[in-house]
Amino acid sequence: MRQFVLVAHDGPTTPAFSLDALPSAGRMDLLARCVTSSLLLSHGIRTDVRMHLVLGGEYTVTVEGDAVEQLHPDERSTAALIRTALEHREEAVGRMAVESSPGVSILRGGLSAILAEIAETGSVITLHENGTAASETEPPADPIFVLSDHTEFTPADESTLDAYTNHRLAVGPESLHADQTITVAHNWLDTDGFSEY
Amino acid sequence: MRQFVLVAHDGPTTPAFSLDALPSAGRMDLLARCVTSSLLLSHGIRTDVRMHLVLGGEYTVTVEGDAVEQLHPDERSTAALIRTALEHREEAVGRMAVESSPGVSILRGGLSAILAEIAETGSVITLHENGTAASETEPPADPIFVLSDHTEFTPADESTLDAYTNHRLAVGPESLHADQTITVAHNWLDTDGFSEY
């Protein structure tokens, strides 16, 4: 399984945002693209993927490739799925996640909570422009890629990550948007061992 | 210079579409993402890129990295730039392109018109899932990547392409969305020759 954890520092923590103004809703445009670039292929879905969106350090919305329904490639409909999850945030109590729509759930807690939950299911790797070159690195079996939104990891994020891994991986020499980084990370795994497609 | 030509078979040929319903406007959500994945880095723009959107075979909108202004990462604002270009479509007469906003212009004509215009400035390469593996191929100096939207190339597209190239390149074993393909193609060029970033 491949997992992505996007730390959305400015991500909304309530559903009080407009689908007509996604960039001003904590960069919900970017967050929606991160969900779709994690999960969608041209004519299908990556069923072996889970995407975790850490919103403002307070909630984590998880989208599961093998269960999600009505996930479309555009930002607006994907943002609506996330907004629906946020409508159920009060039902997420303690460490219990609540399913808001098929394959989409919300959990109370941020980066440390979600890593405590999933770290044992794979290898935690930070995607960061100041990392070792992916092209020189052997892909792990069950990567859990952690990456940040349009802002840098905070010192608190860094301490949390230090508890799991010091491994930073760069997918290329250019500084990419988070959704572009996810697309390239998938391709790195997809092409591993292939010389003909 | 890197150039991308996206053949948007269902792309709108008039500005009569709503920014609230991009998927039903000839998949304008996808077209907008193709523009941004061609041109945007995390904190900047790829000034050495030109992106050509062939809309419904009738018009081609070109966005130039070294001149475009007000290009943001979200679908809606990018779709608005394209819609503005379509508002100027009647002014595009013969083979003269009309600038609709800084760095954005519209030309009357489809794939054969734009290739006739630009083919001499680089190497025409078709991005297609049934191509030779990019990982086994040396990147050309000035690639002109041609790719299709969510539909296949038509027989007419194929004859046009045959006049320029028979070279099909696949960026990986999975069938990706056009915007994802563009992101991976950039990374293929970005990482060429790099073992450390």
mmCIF file of C-alpha atoms in Angstrom:
data_model
loop_
_atom_site.group_PDB
_atom_site.id
_atom_site.type_symbol
_atom_site.label_atom_id
_atom_site.label_comp_id
_atom_site.label_asym_id
_atom_site.label_seq_id
_atom_site.Cartn_x
_atom_site.Cartn_y
_atom_site.Cartn_z
ATOM 1 C CA MET A 1 0.000 0.000 0.000
ATOM 2 C CA ARG A 2 1.032 3.588 -0.684
ATOM 3 C CA GLN A 3 0.003 6.297 1.739
ATOM 4 C CA PHE A 4 0.314 10.068 1.594
ATOM 5 C CA VAL A 5 0.023 12.444 4.547
ATOM 6 C CA LEU A 6 -0.394 16.060 3.516
ATOM 7 C CA VAL A 7 0.187 18.545 6.333
ATOM 8 C CA ALA A 8 -2.163 21.401 5.433
ATOM 9 C CA HIS A 9 -1.185 24.068 7.934
ATOM 10 C CA ASP A 10 -3.793 26.538 6.758
ATOM 11 C CA GLY A 11 -6.380 23.866 5.910
ATOM 12 C CA PRO A 12 -9.932 24.653 7.018
ATOM 13 C CA THR A 13 -11.174 23.098 10.265
ATOM 14 C CA THR A 14 -14.840 23.896 9.669
ATOM 15 C CA PRO A 15 -17.083 23.417 6.618
ATOM 16 C CA ALA A 16 -17.729 27.182 6.477
ATOM 17 C CA PHE A 17 -16.087 27.809 3.140
ATOM 18 C CA SER A 18 -17.347 28.473 -0.358
ATOM 19 C CA LEU A 19 -16.730 26.113 -3.265
ATOM 20 C CA ASP A 20 -16.477 29.251 -5.438
ATOM 21 C CA ALA A 21 -13.346 30.501 -3.635
ATOM 22 C CA LEU A 22 -11.190 27.459 -2.893
ATOM 23 C CA PRO A 23 -7.798 29.264 -2.819
ATOM 24 C CA SER A 24 -8.963 31.492 0.038
ATOM 25 C CA ALA A 25 -10.308 28.471 1.963
ATOM 26 C CA GLY A 26 -6.865 27.512 3.282
ATOM 27 C CA ARG A 27 -5.747 26.579 -0.225
ATOM 28 C CA MET A 28 -8.487 24.010 -0.611
ATOM 29 C CA ASP A 29 -7.720 24.032 -4.359
ATOM 30 C CA LEU A 30 -4.300 22.560 -3.598
ATOM 31 C CA LEU A 31 -5.686 20.085 -1.059
ATOM 32 C CA ALA A 32 -8.290 18.837 -3.528
ATOM 33 C CA ARG A 33 -5.624 18.355 -6.199
ATOM 34 C CA CYS A 34 -3.492 16.434 -3.702
ATOM 35 C CA VAL A 35 -6.396 14.041 -3.094
ATOM 36 C CA THR A 36 -7.008 13.466 -6.797
ATOM 37 C CA SER A 37 -3.332 13.173 -7.741
ATOM 38 C CA SER A 38 -2.951 10.551 -4.999
ATOM 39 C CA LEU A 39 -5.944 8.483 -5.975
ATOM 40 C CA LEU A 40 -6.892 8.918 -9.616
ATOM 41 C CA LEU A 41 -5.568 7.351 -12.785
ATOM 42 C CA SER A 42 -6.854 8.298 -16.209
ATOM 43 C CA HIS A 43 -9.645 5.770 -16.257
ATOM 44 C CA GLY A 44 -9.673 4.449 -12.745
ATOM 45 C CA ILE A 45 -8.645 4.700 -9.166
ATOM 46 C CA ARG A 46 -5.536 3.572 -7.328
ATOM 47 C CA THR A 47 -7.158 1.102 -4.948
ATOM 48 C CA ASP A 48 -3.896 0.498 -3.055
ATOM 49 C CA VAL A 49 -3.655 4.117 -1.842
ATOM 50 C CA ARG A 50 -4.765 5.998 1.260
ATOM 51 C CA MET A 51 -4.567 9.769 1.399
ATOM 52 C CA HIS A 52 -4.552 11.583 4.745
ATOM 53 C CA LEU A 53 -5.182 15.340 4.837
ATOM 54 C CA VAL A 54 -4.113 16.948 8.119
ATOM 55 C CA LEU A 55 -6.265 20.067 8.406
ATOM 56 C CA GLY A 56 -4.968 22.920 10.558
ATOM 57 C CA GLY A 57 -3.481 20.436 13.023
ATOM 58 C CA GLU A 58 -6.958 19.648 14.367
ATOM 59 C CA TYR A 59 -8.546 17.061 12.100
ATOM 60 C CA THR A 60 -7.360 14.460 9.632
ATOM 61 C CA VAL A 61 -9.534 13.461 6.689
ATOM 62 C CA THR A 62 -8.645 10.098 5.147
ATOM 63 C CA VAL A 63 -9.699 9.013 1.659
ATOM 64 C CA GLU A 64 -9.329 5.311 0.871
ATOM 65 C CA GLY A 65 -8.817 4.252 -2.735
ATOM 66 C CA ASP A 66 -10.503 0.885 -2.316
ATOM 67 C CA ALA A 67 -13.706 2.348 -0.895
ATOM 68 C CA VAL A 68 -14.194 5.946 -2.027
ATOM 69 C CA GLU A 69 -17.139 6.694 -4.312
ATOM 70 C CA GLN A 70 -17.982 9.784 -6.349
ATOM 71 C CA LEU A 71 -14.399 11.007 -6.487
ATOM 72 C CA HIS A 72 -14.000 13.095 -9.640
ATOM 73 C CA PRO A 73 -10.881 14.775 -11.025
ATOM 74 C CA ASP A 74 -11.984 18.395 -10.559
ATOM 75 C CA GLU A 75 -11.157 20.523 -7.537
ATOM 76 C CA ARG A 76 -14.687 21.630 -6.744
ATOM 77 C CA SER A 77 -16.329 18.220 -6.317
ATOM 78 C CA THR A 78 -13.338 16.929 -4.355
ATOM 79 C CA ALA A 79 -13.457 19.975 -2.067
ATOM 80 C CA ALA A 80 -17.163 19.190 -1.527
ATOM 81 C CA LEU A 81 -16.246 15.660 -0.309
ATOM 82 C CA ILE A 82 -13.786 17.185 2.179
ATOM 83 C CA ARG A 83 -16.360 19.755 3.274
ATOM 84 C CA THR A 84 -18.843 16.963 3.946
ATOM 85 C CA ALA A 85 -16.225 15.251 6.112
ATOM 86 C CA LEU A 86 -15.798 18.485 8.085
ATOM 87 C CA GLU A 87 -19.565 18.633 8.653
ATOM 88 C CA HIS A 88 -19.152 15.435 10.681
ATOM 89 C CA ARG A 89 -16.187 16.681 12.743
ATOM 90 C CA GLU A 90 -18.121 16.901 16.021
ATOM 91 C CA GLU A 91 -18.909 13.182 15.804
ATOM 92 C CA ALA A 92 -15.188 12.317 15.809
ATOM 93 C CA VAL A 93 -14.514 11.743 19.480
ATOM 94 C CA GLY A 94 -11.279 10.493 21.035
ATOM 95 C CA ARG A 95 -9.408 8.285 18.600
ATOM 96 C CA MET A 96 -12.467 7.091 16.700
ATOM 97 C CA ALA A 97 -12.700 8.108 13.049
ATOM 98 C CA VAL A 98 -16.160 8.815 11.616
ATOM 99 C CA GLU A 99 -17.093 7.896 8.044
ATOM 100 C CA SER A 100 -18.670 10.900 6.314
ATOM 101 C CA SER A 101 -19.219 9.317 2.890
ATOM 102 C CA PRO A 102 -18.103 5.981 1.408
ATOM 103 C CA GLY A 103 -14.326 5.699 1.820
ATOM 104 C CA VAL A 104 -13.950 9.142 3.429
ATOM 105 C CA SER A 105 -13.520 9.537 7.189
ATOM 106 C CA ILE A 106 -12.523 12.207 9.676
ATOM 107 C CA LEU A 107 -10.415 11.780 12.807
ATOM 108 C CA ARG A 108 -9.744 14.299 15.555
ATOM 109 C CA GLY A 109 -6.012 15.017 15.684
ATOM 110 C CA GLY A 110 -3.128 16.176 13.561
ATOM 111 C CA LEU A 111 0.164 14.837 12.267
ATOM 112 C CA SER A 112 1.238 13.040 15.448
ATOM 113 C CA ALA A 113 -2.187 11.395 15.819
ATOM 114 C CA ILE A 114 -2.293 10.050 12.276
ATOM 115 C CA LEU A 115 1.328 8.879 12.314
ATOM 116 C CA ALA A 116 0.736 7.089 15.630
ATOM 117 C CA GLU A 117 -2.167 5.360 13.882
ATOM 118 C CA ILE A 118 -0.496 4.327 10.630
ATOM 119 C CA ALA A 119 3.315 4.372 11.048
ATOM 120 C CA GLU A 120 3.505 0.639 11.749
ATOM 121 C CA THR A 121 1.871 -0.156 8.405
ATOM 122 C CA GLY A 122 4.837 1.089 6.341
ATOM 123 C CA SER A 123 7.961 3.236 6.040
ATOM 124 C CA VAL A 124 7.623 6.931 6.837
ATOM 125 C CA ILE A 125 9.452 9.085 4.276
ATOM 126 C CA THR A 126 9.361 12.867 4.077
ATOM 127 C CA LEU A 127 9.096 14.372 0.602
ATOM 128 C CA HIS A 128 11.093 17.585 0.646
ATOM 129 C CA GLU A 129 13.131 19.509 -1.888
ATOM 130 C CA ASN A 130 16.178 19.220 0.389
ATOM 131 C CA GLY A 131 16.337 15.441 0.367
ATOM 132 C CA THR A 132 18.332 12.668 -1.238
ATOM 133 C CA ALA A 133 17.589 12.107 -4.915
ATOM 134 C CA ALA A 134 14.743 9.649 -5.535
ATOM 135 C CA SER A 135 16.559 8.482 -8.670
ATOM 136 C CA GLU A 136 19.420 7.243 -6.435
ATOM 137 C CA THR A 137 17.121 5.565 -3.924
ATOM 138 C CA GLU A 138 15.404 2.184 -3.855
ATOM 139 C CA PRO A 139 11.631 2.573 -3.329
ATOM 140 C CA PRO A 140 10.366 0.951 -0.117
ATOM 141 C CA ALA A 141 7.570 -1.620 -0.136
ATOM 142 C CA ASP A 142 4.891 0.317 1.737
ATOM 143 C CA PRO A 143 5.803 3.990 1.680
ATOM 144 C CA ILE A 144 4.043 6.527 3.885
ATOM 145 C CA PHE A 145 4.991 9.805 2.223
ATOM 146 C CA VAL A 146 4.634 12.898 4.389
ATOM 147 C CA LEU A 147 4.655 16.280 2.682
ATOM 148 C CA SER A 148 3.744 19.849 3.448
ATOM 149 C CA ASP A 149 1.319 22.184 1.691
ATOM 150 C CA HIS A 150 2.506 25.542 0.296
ATOM 151 C CA THR A 151 4.261 26.327 3.592
ATOM 152 C CA GLU A 152 7.273 24.727 5.297
ATOM 153 C CA PHE A 153 7.046 22.093 8.020
ATOM 154 C CA THR A 154 6.867 23.780 11.450
ATOM 155 C CA PRO A 155 9.371 22.952 14.220
ATOM 156 C CA ALA A 156 6.562 20.936 15.865
ATOM 157 C CA ASP A 157 6.059 18.939 12.646
ATOM 158 C CA GLU A 158 9.807 18.351 12.478
ATOM 159 C CA SER A 159 9.946 16.928 16.013
ATOM 160 C CA THR A 160 7.029 14.647 15.226
ATOM 161 C CA LEU A 161 8.715 13.479 12.031
ATOM 162 C CA ASP A 162 12.034 12.972 13.838
ATOM 163 C CA ALA A 163 10.303 10.411 16.052
ATOM 164 C CA TYR A 164 9.574 8.307 12.962
ATOM 165 C CA THR A 165 12.229 9.037 10.378
ATOM 166 C CA ASN A 166 15.026 11.334 9.382
ATOM 167 C CA HIS A 167 14.769 10.291 5.765
ATOM 168 C CA ARG A 168 14.027 13.106 3.346
ATOM 169 C CA LEU A 169 13.554 12.335 -0.301
ATOM 170 C CA ALA A 170 13.519 14.822 -3.201
ATOM 171 C CA VAL A 171 11.700 13.826 -6.378
ATOM 172 C CA GLY A 172 13.678 16.252 -8.536
ATOM 173 C CA PRO A 173 15.792 19.387 -8.631
ATOM 174 C CA GLU A 174 12.827 21.746 -8.967
ATOM 175 C CA SER A 175 10.578 22.855 -6.143
ATOM 176 C CA LEU A 176 7.126 21.518 -7.084
ATOM 177 C CA HIS A 177 3.615 22.002 -5.782
ATOM 178 C CA ALA A 178 2.522 19.268 -3.360
ATOM 179 C CA ASP A 179 0.108 17.712 -5.878
ATOM 180 C CA GLN A 180 2.840 17.640 -8.546
ATOM 181 C CA THR A 181 5.204 16.012 -6.026
ATOM 182 C CA ILE A 182 2.624 13.290 -5.353
ATOM 183 C CA THR A 183 2.248 12.624 -9.092
ATOM 184 C CA VAL A 184 6.010 12.278 -9.519
ATOM 185 C CA ALA A 185 6.345 10.071 -6.406
ATOM 186 C CA HIS A 186 3.716 7.714 -7.856
ATOM 187 C CA ASN A 187 5.605 7.622 -11.149
ATOM 188 C CA TRP A 188 8.838 6.832 -9.292
ATOM 189 C CA LEU A 189 7.127 3.795 -7.742
ATOM 190 C CA ASP A 190 5.241 2.888 -10.939
ATOM 191 C CA THR A 191 8.367 2.766 -13.087
ATOM 192 C CA ASP A 192 10.566 0.971 -10.544
ATOM 193 C CA GLY A 193 12.046 -2.073 -12.205
ATOM 194 C CA PHE A 194 10.402 -1.314 -15.556
ATOM 195 C CA SER A 195 12.471 -0.716 -18.663
ATOM 196 C CA GLU A 196 9.477 -1.310 -20.926
ATOM 197 C CA TYR A 197 5.957 -0.323 -19.990
ATOM 198 C CA MET B 1 12.333 25.633 -24.623
ATOM 199 C CA ARG B 2 9.702 23.074 -23.688
ATOM 200 C CA GLN B 3 6.327 23.184 -25.406
ATOM 201 C CA PHE B 4 3.128 21.244 -24.784
ATOM 202 C CA VAL B 5 0.230 20.907 -27.210
ATOM 203 C CA LEU B 6 -2.916 19.558 -25.602
ATOM 204 C CA VAL B 7 -5.538 18.377 -28.077
ATOM 205 C CA ALA B 8 -8.798 19.099 -26.256
ATOM 206 C CA HIS B 9 -11.360 17.428 -28.511
ATOM 207 C CA ASP B 10 -14.311 18.502 -26.402
ATOM 208 C CA GLY B 11 -12.771 21.831 -25.393
ATOM 209 C CA PRO B 12 -15.142 24.828 -25.552
ATOM 210 C CA THR B 13 -14.981 27.069 -28.618
ATOM 211 C CA THR B 14 -17.018 29.893 -27.097
ATOM 212 C CA PRO B 15 -16.769 31.661 -23.717
ATOM 213 C CA ALA B 16 -20.331 30.582 -22.872
ATOM 214 C CA PHE B 17 -19.482 28.345 -19.946
ATOM 215 C CA SER B 18 -19.778 28.683 -16.198
ATOM 216 C CA LEU B 19 -16.765 28.735 -13.879
ATOM 217 C CA ASP B 20 -18.957 26.827 -11.388
ATOM 218 C CA ALA B 21 -19.253 23.778 -13.649
ATOM 219 C CA LEU B 22 -15.871 23.281 -15.302
ATOM 220 C CA PRO B 23 -16.147 19.499 -15.884
ATOM 221 C CA SER B 24 -19.239 19.985 -18.044
ATOM 222 C CA ALA B 25 -17.519 22.779 -20.039
ATOM 223 C CA GLY B 26 -15.614 20.319 -22.238
ATOM 224 C CA ARG B 27 -13.535 19.219 -19.246
ATOM 225 C CA MET B 28 -12.248 22.721 -18.634
ATOM 226 C CA ASP B 29 -11.111 21.469 -15.179
ATOM 227 C CA LEU B 30 -8.617 19.181 -16.917
ATOM 228 C CA LEU B 31 -7.549 21.852 -19.412
ATOM 229 C CA ALA B 32 -6.906 24.355 -16.619
ATOM 230 C CA ARG B 33 -4.812 21.795 -14.722
ATOM 231 C CA CYS B 34 -2.833 21.096 -17.895
ATOM 232 C CA VAL B 35 -1.983 24.799 -18.155
ATOM 233 C CA THR B 36 -0.870 25.072 -14.535
ATOM 234 C CA SER B 37 1.059 21.788 -14.512
ATOM 235 C CA SER B 38 2.912 22.969 -17.630
ATOM 236 C CA LEU B 39 3.798 26.391 -16.300
ATOM 237 C CA LEU B 40 3.857 26.521 -12.519
ATOM 238 C CA LEU B 41 6.502 25.546 -10.010
ATOM 239 C CA SER B 42 5.924 25.780 -6.273
ATOM 240 C CA HIS B 43 7.088 29.359 -5.966
ATOM 241 C CA GLY B 44 7.462 30.466 -9.525
ATOM 242 C CA ILE B 45 6.812 29.959 -13.169
ATOM 243 C CA ARG B 46 8.643 27.966 -15.809
ATOM 244 C CA THR B 47 9.644 30.824 -18.077
ATOM 245 C CA ASP B 48 11.041 28.444 -20.735
ATOM 246 C CA VAL B 49 7.634 26.841 -21.433
ATOM 247 C CA ARG B 50 4.825 27.477 -23.894
ATOM 248 C CA MET B 51 1.516 25.689 -23.529
ATOM 249 C CA HIS B 52 -0.864 25.370 -26.475
ATOM 250 C CA LEU B 53 -4.481 24.319 -25.897
ATOM 251 C CA VAL B 54 -6.231 23.152 -29.050
ATOM 252 C CA LEU B 55 -9.928 23.750 -28.390
ATOM 253 C CA GLY B 56 -12.432 21.697 -30.327
ATOM 254 C CA GLY B 57 -10.212 21.798 -33.416
ATOM 255 C CA GLU B 58 -11.183 25.422 -34.030
ATOM 256 C CA TYR B 59 -8.980 27.620 -31.861
ATOM 257 C CA THR B 60 -5.631 27.331 -30.122
ATOM 258 C CA VAL B 61 -4.933 29.268 -26.936
ATOM 259 C CA THR B 62 -1.243 29.709 -26.145
ATOM 260 C CA VAL B 63 0.103 30.615 -22.707
ATOM 261 C CA GLU B 64 3.721 31.771 -22.570
ATOM 262 C CA GLY B 65 5.692 31.249 -19.370
ATOM 263 C CA ASP B 66 7.918 34.258 -19.875
ATOM 264 C CA ALA B 67 5.024 36.686 -20.312
ATOM 265 C CA VAL B 68 1.886 35.380 -18.589
ATOM 266 C CA GLU B 69 0.586 37.350 -15.605
ATOM 267 C CA GLN B 70 -2.029 36.485 -13.009
ATOM 268 C CA LEU B 71 -1.676 32.742 -13.512
ATOM 269 C CA HIS B 72 -2.652 31.041 -10.266
ATOM 270 C CA PRO B 73 -2.599 27.327 -9.400
ATOM 271 C CA ASP B 74 -6.368 26.815 -9.077
ATOM 272 C CA GLU B 75 -8.630 25.587 -11.867
ATOM 273 C CA ARG B 76 -11.204 28.369 -11.667
ATOM 274 C CA SER B 77 -8.892 31.361 -12.183
ATOM 275 C CA THR B 78 -7.014 29.547 -14.949
ATOM 276 C CA ALA B 79 -10.291 28.680 -16.679
ATOM 277 C CA ALA B 80 -11.174 32.381 -16.472
ATOM 278 C CA LEU B 81 -7.970 33.262 -18.356
ATOM 279 C CA ILE B 82 -8.905 30.784 -21.094
ATOM 280 C CA ARG B 83 -12.461 32.114 -21.187
ATOM 281 C CA THR B 84 -11.108 35.641 -21.681
ATOM 282 C CA ALA B 85 -9.047 34.370 -24.606
ATOM 283 C CA LEU B 86 -12.212 32.873 -26.139
ATOM 284 C CA GLU B 87 -13.956 36.242 -25.799
ATOM 285 C CA HIS B 88 -11.408 37.551 -28.320
ATOM 286 C CA ARG B 89 -11.832 34.675 -30.789
ATOM 287 C CA GLU B 90 -13.536 36.769 -33.455
ATOM 288 C CA GLU B 91 -10.481 39.030 -33.616
ATOM 289 C CA ALA B 92 -8.237 36.125 -34.605
ATOM 290 C CA VAL B 93 -8.288 36.298 -38.362
ATOM 291 C CA GLY B 94 -6.240 34.210 -40.782
ATOM 292 C CA ARG B 95 -2.986 33.118 -39.198
ATOM 293 C CA MET B 96 -2.712 36.083 -36.836
ATOM 294 C CA ALA B 97 -2.870 35.329 -33.123
ATOM 295 C CA VAL B 98 -4.540 37.881 -30.846
ATOM 296 C CA GLU B 99 -3.290 38.581 -27.332
ATOM 297 C CA SER B 100 -6.197 38.438 -24.876
ATOM 298 C CA SER B 101 -4.233 39.120 -21.685
ATOM 299 C CA PRO B 102 -0.486 39.348 -20.998
ATOM 300 C CA GLY B 103 1.176 36.185 -22.280
ATOM 301 C CA VAL B 104 -2.103 34.589 -23.420
ATOM 302 C CA SER B 105 -3.140 34.584 -27.074
ATOM 303 C CA ILE B 106 -5.687 32.906 -29.313
ATOM 304 C CA LEU B 107 -5.188 31.667 -32.864
ATOM 305 C CA ARG B 108 -7.785 30.392 -35.309
ATOM 306 C CA GLY B 109 -6.976 26.785 -36.171
ATOM 307 C CA GLY B 110 -6.401 23.404 -34.625
ATOM 308 C CA LEU B 111 -3.600 20.860 -34.337
ATOM 309 C CA SER B 112 -2.307 21.149 -37.895
ATOM 310 C CA ALA B 113 -2.279 24.968 -37.721
ATOM 311 C CA ILE B 114 -0.320 25.125 -34.472
ATOM 312 C CA LEU B 115 2.140 22.412 -35.518
ATOM 313 C CA ALA B 116 2.741 24.196 -38.825
ATOM 314 C CA GLU B 117 3.538 27.268 -36.740
ATOM 315 C CA ILE B 118 5.867 25.754 -34.139
ATOM 316 C CA ALA B 119 7.231 22.430 -35.405
ATOM 317 C CA GLU B 120 10.463 23.964 -36.651
ATOM 318 C CA THR B 121 11.294 25.271 -33.185
ATOM 319 C CA GLY B 122 11.834 21.804 -31.700
ATOM 320 C CA SER B 123 11.212 18.041 -31.804
ATOM 321 C CA VAL B 124 7.609 16.880 -31.954
ATOM 322 C CA ILE B 125 6.999 13.930 -29.599
ATOM 323 C CA THR B 126 3.644 12.348 -28.832
ATOM 324 C CA LEU B 127 2.994 11.432 -25.214
ATOM 325 C CA HIS B 128 0.920 8.265 -25.236
ATOM 326 C CA GLU B 129 0.573 5.249 -22.979
ATOM 327 C CA ASN B 130 1.529 2.997 -25.917
ATOM 328 C CA GLY B 131 4.959 4.488 -26.482
ATOM 329 C CA THR B 132 8.572 3.676 -25.783
ATOM 330 C CA ALA B 133 9.631 4.052 -22.154
ATOM 331 C CA ALA B 134 10.836 7.555 -21.270
ATOM 332 C CA SER B 135 13.311 5.989 -18.823
ATOM 333 C CA GLU B 136 15.043 4.308 -21.785
ATOM 334 C CA THR B 137 15.047 7.439 -23.937
ATOM 335 C CA GLU B 138 17.351 10.437 -24.110
ATOM 336 C CA PRO B 139 15.398 13.696 -23.720
ATOM 337 C CA PRO B 140 15.595 15.991 -26.754
ATOM 338 C CA ALA B 141 16.801 19.583 -26.466
ATOM 339 C CA ASP B 142 13.585 21.411 -27.373
ATOM 340 C CA PRO B 143 10.689 19.008 -26.995
ATOM 341 C CA ILE B 144 7.240 19.787 -28.353
ATOM 342 C CA PHE B 145 5.071 17.298 -26.492
ATOM 343 C CA VAL B 146 1.686 16.587 -28.049
ATOM 344 C CA LEU B 147 -0.926 14.857 -25.930
ATOM 345 C CA SER B 148 -4.634 14.226 -25.927
ATOM 346 C CA ASP B 149 -7.267 15.117 -23.348
ATOM 347 C CA HIS B 150 -9.461 12.417 -21.768
ATOM 348 C CA THR B 151 -10.209 10.975 -25.235
ATOM 349 C CA GLU B 152 -7.989 9.257 -27.802
ATOM 350 C CA PHE B 153 -6.373 10.985 -30.754
ATOM 351 C CA THR B 154 -8.735 10.913 -33.772
ATOM 352 C CA PRO B 155 -7.637 9.446 -37.126
ATOM 353 C CA ALA B 156 -7.319 13.056 -38.382
ATOM 354 C CA ASP B 157 -5.004 13.895 -35.447
ATOM 355 C CA GLU B 158 -2.969 10.794 -36.239
ATOM 356 C CA SER B 159 -2.451 11.796 -39.874
ATOM 357 C CA THR B 160 -1.389 15.273 -38.782
ATOM 358 C CA LEU B 161 1.050 13.807 -36.257
ATOM 359 C CA ASP B 162 2.396 11.346 -38.830
ATOM 360 C CA ALA B 163 3.480 14.302 -40.932
ATOM 361 C CA TYR B 164 5.768 15.415 -38.097
ATOM 362 C CA THR B 165 6.764 12.358 -36.119
ATOM 363 C CA ASN B 166 6.048 8.736 -35.471
ATOM 364 C CA HIS B 167 7.698 8.864 -32.073
ATOM 365 C CA ARG B 168 5.451 7.976 -29.167
ATOM 366 C CA LEU B 169 6.780 8.208 -25.656
ATOM 367 C CA ALA B 170 5.215 6.747 -22.492
ATOM 368 C CA VAL B 171 6.095 8.346 -19.162
ATOM 369 C CA GLY B 172 5.224 5.229 -17.182
ATOM 370 C CA PRO B 173 3.287 1.968 -17.124
ATOM 371 C CA GLU B 174 0.097 3.533 -15.770
ATOM 372 C CA SER B 175 -2.440 5.465 -17.815
ATOM 373 C CA LEU B 176 -2.397 8.968 -16.318
ATOM 374 C CA HIS B 177 -4.505 12.072 -16.704
ATOM 375 C CA ALA B 178 -3.051 14.577 -19.184
ATOM 376 C CA ASP B 179 -2.050 17.035 -16.432
ATOM 377 C CA GLN B 180 -0.296 14.247 -14.506
ATOM 378 C CA THR B 181 1.515 13.222 -17.709
ATOM 379 C CA ILE B 182 2.761 16.788 -18.158
ATOM 380 C CA THR B 183 4.060 16.867 -14.574
ATOM 381 C CA VAL B 184 5.946 13.600 -15.070
ATOM 382 C CA ALA B 185 7.332 14.719 -18.454
ATOM 383 C CA HIS B 186 8.723 17.867 -16.810
ATOM 384 C CA ASN B 187 10.312 15.742 -14.087
ATOM 385 C CA TRP B 188 11.846 13.485 -16.724
ATOM 386 C CA LEU B 189 13.532 16.534 -18.265
ATOM 387 C CA ASP B 190 14.329 18.141 -14.890
ATOM 388 C CA THR B 191 16.155 15.086 -13.544
ATOM 389 C CA ASP B 192 18.037 14.276 -16.757
ATOM 390 C CA GLY B 193 21.718 14.040 -15.937
ATOM 391 C CA PHE B 194 21.162 14.706 -12.226
ATOM 392 C CA SER B 195 22.176 12.150 -9.621
ATOM 393 C CA GLU B 196 22.019 14.759 -6.858
ATOM 394 C CA TYR B 197 19.546 17.594 -6.843
#
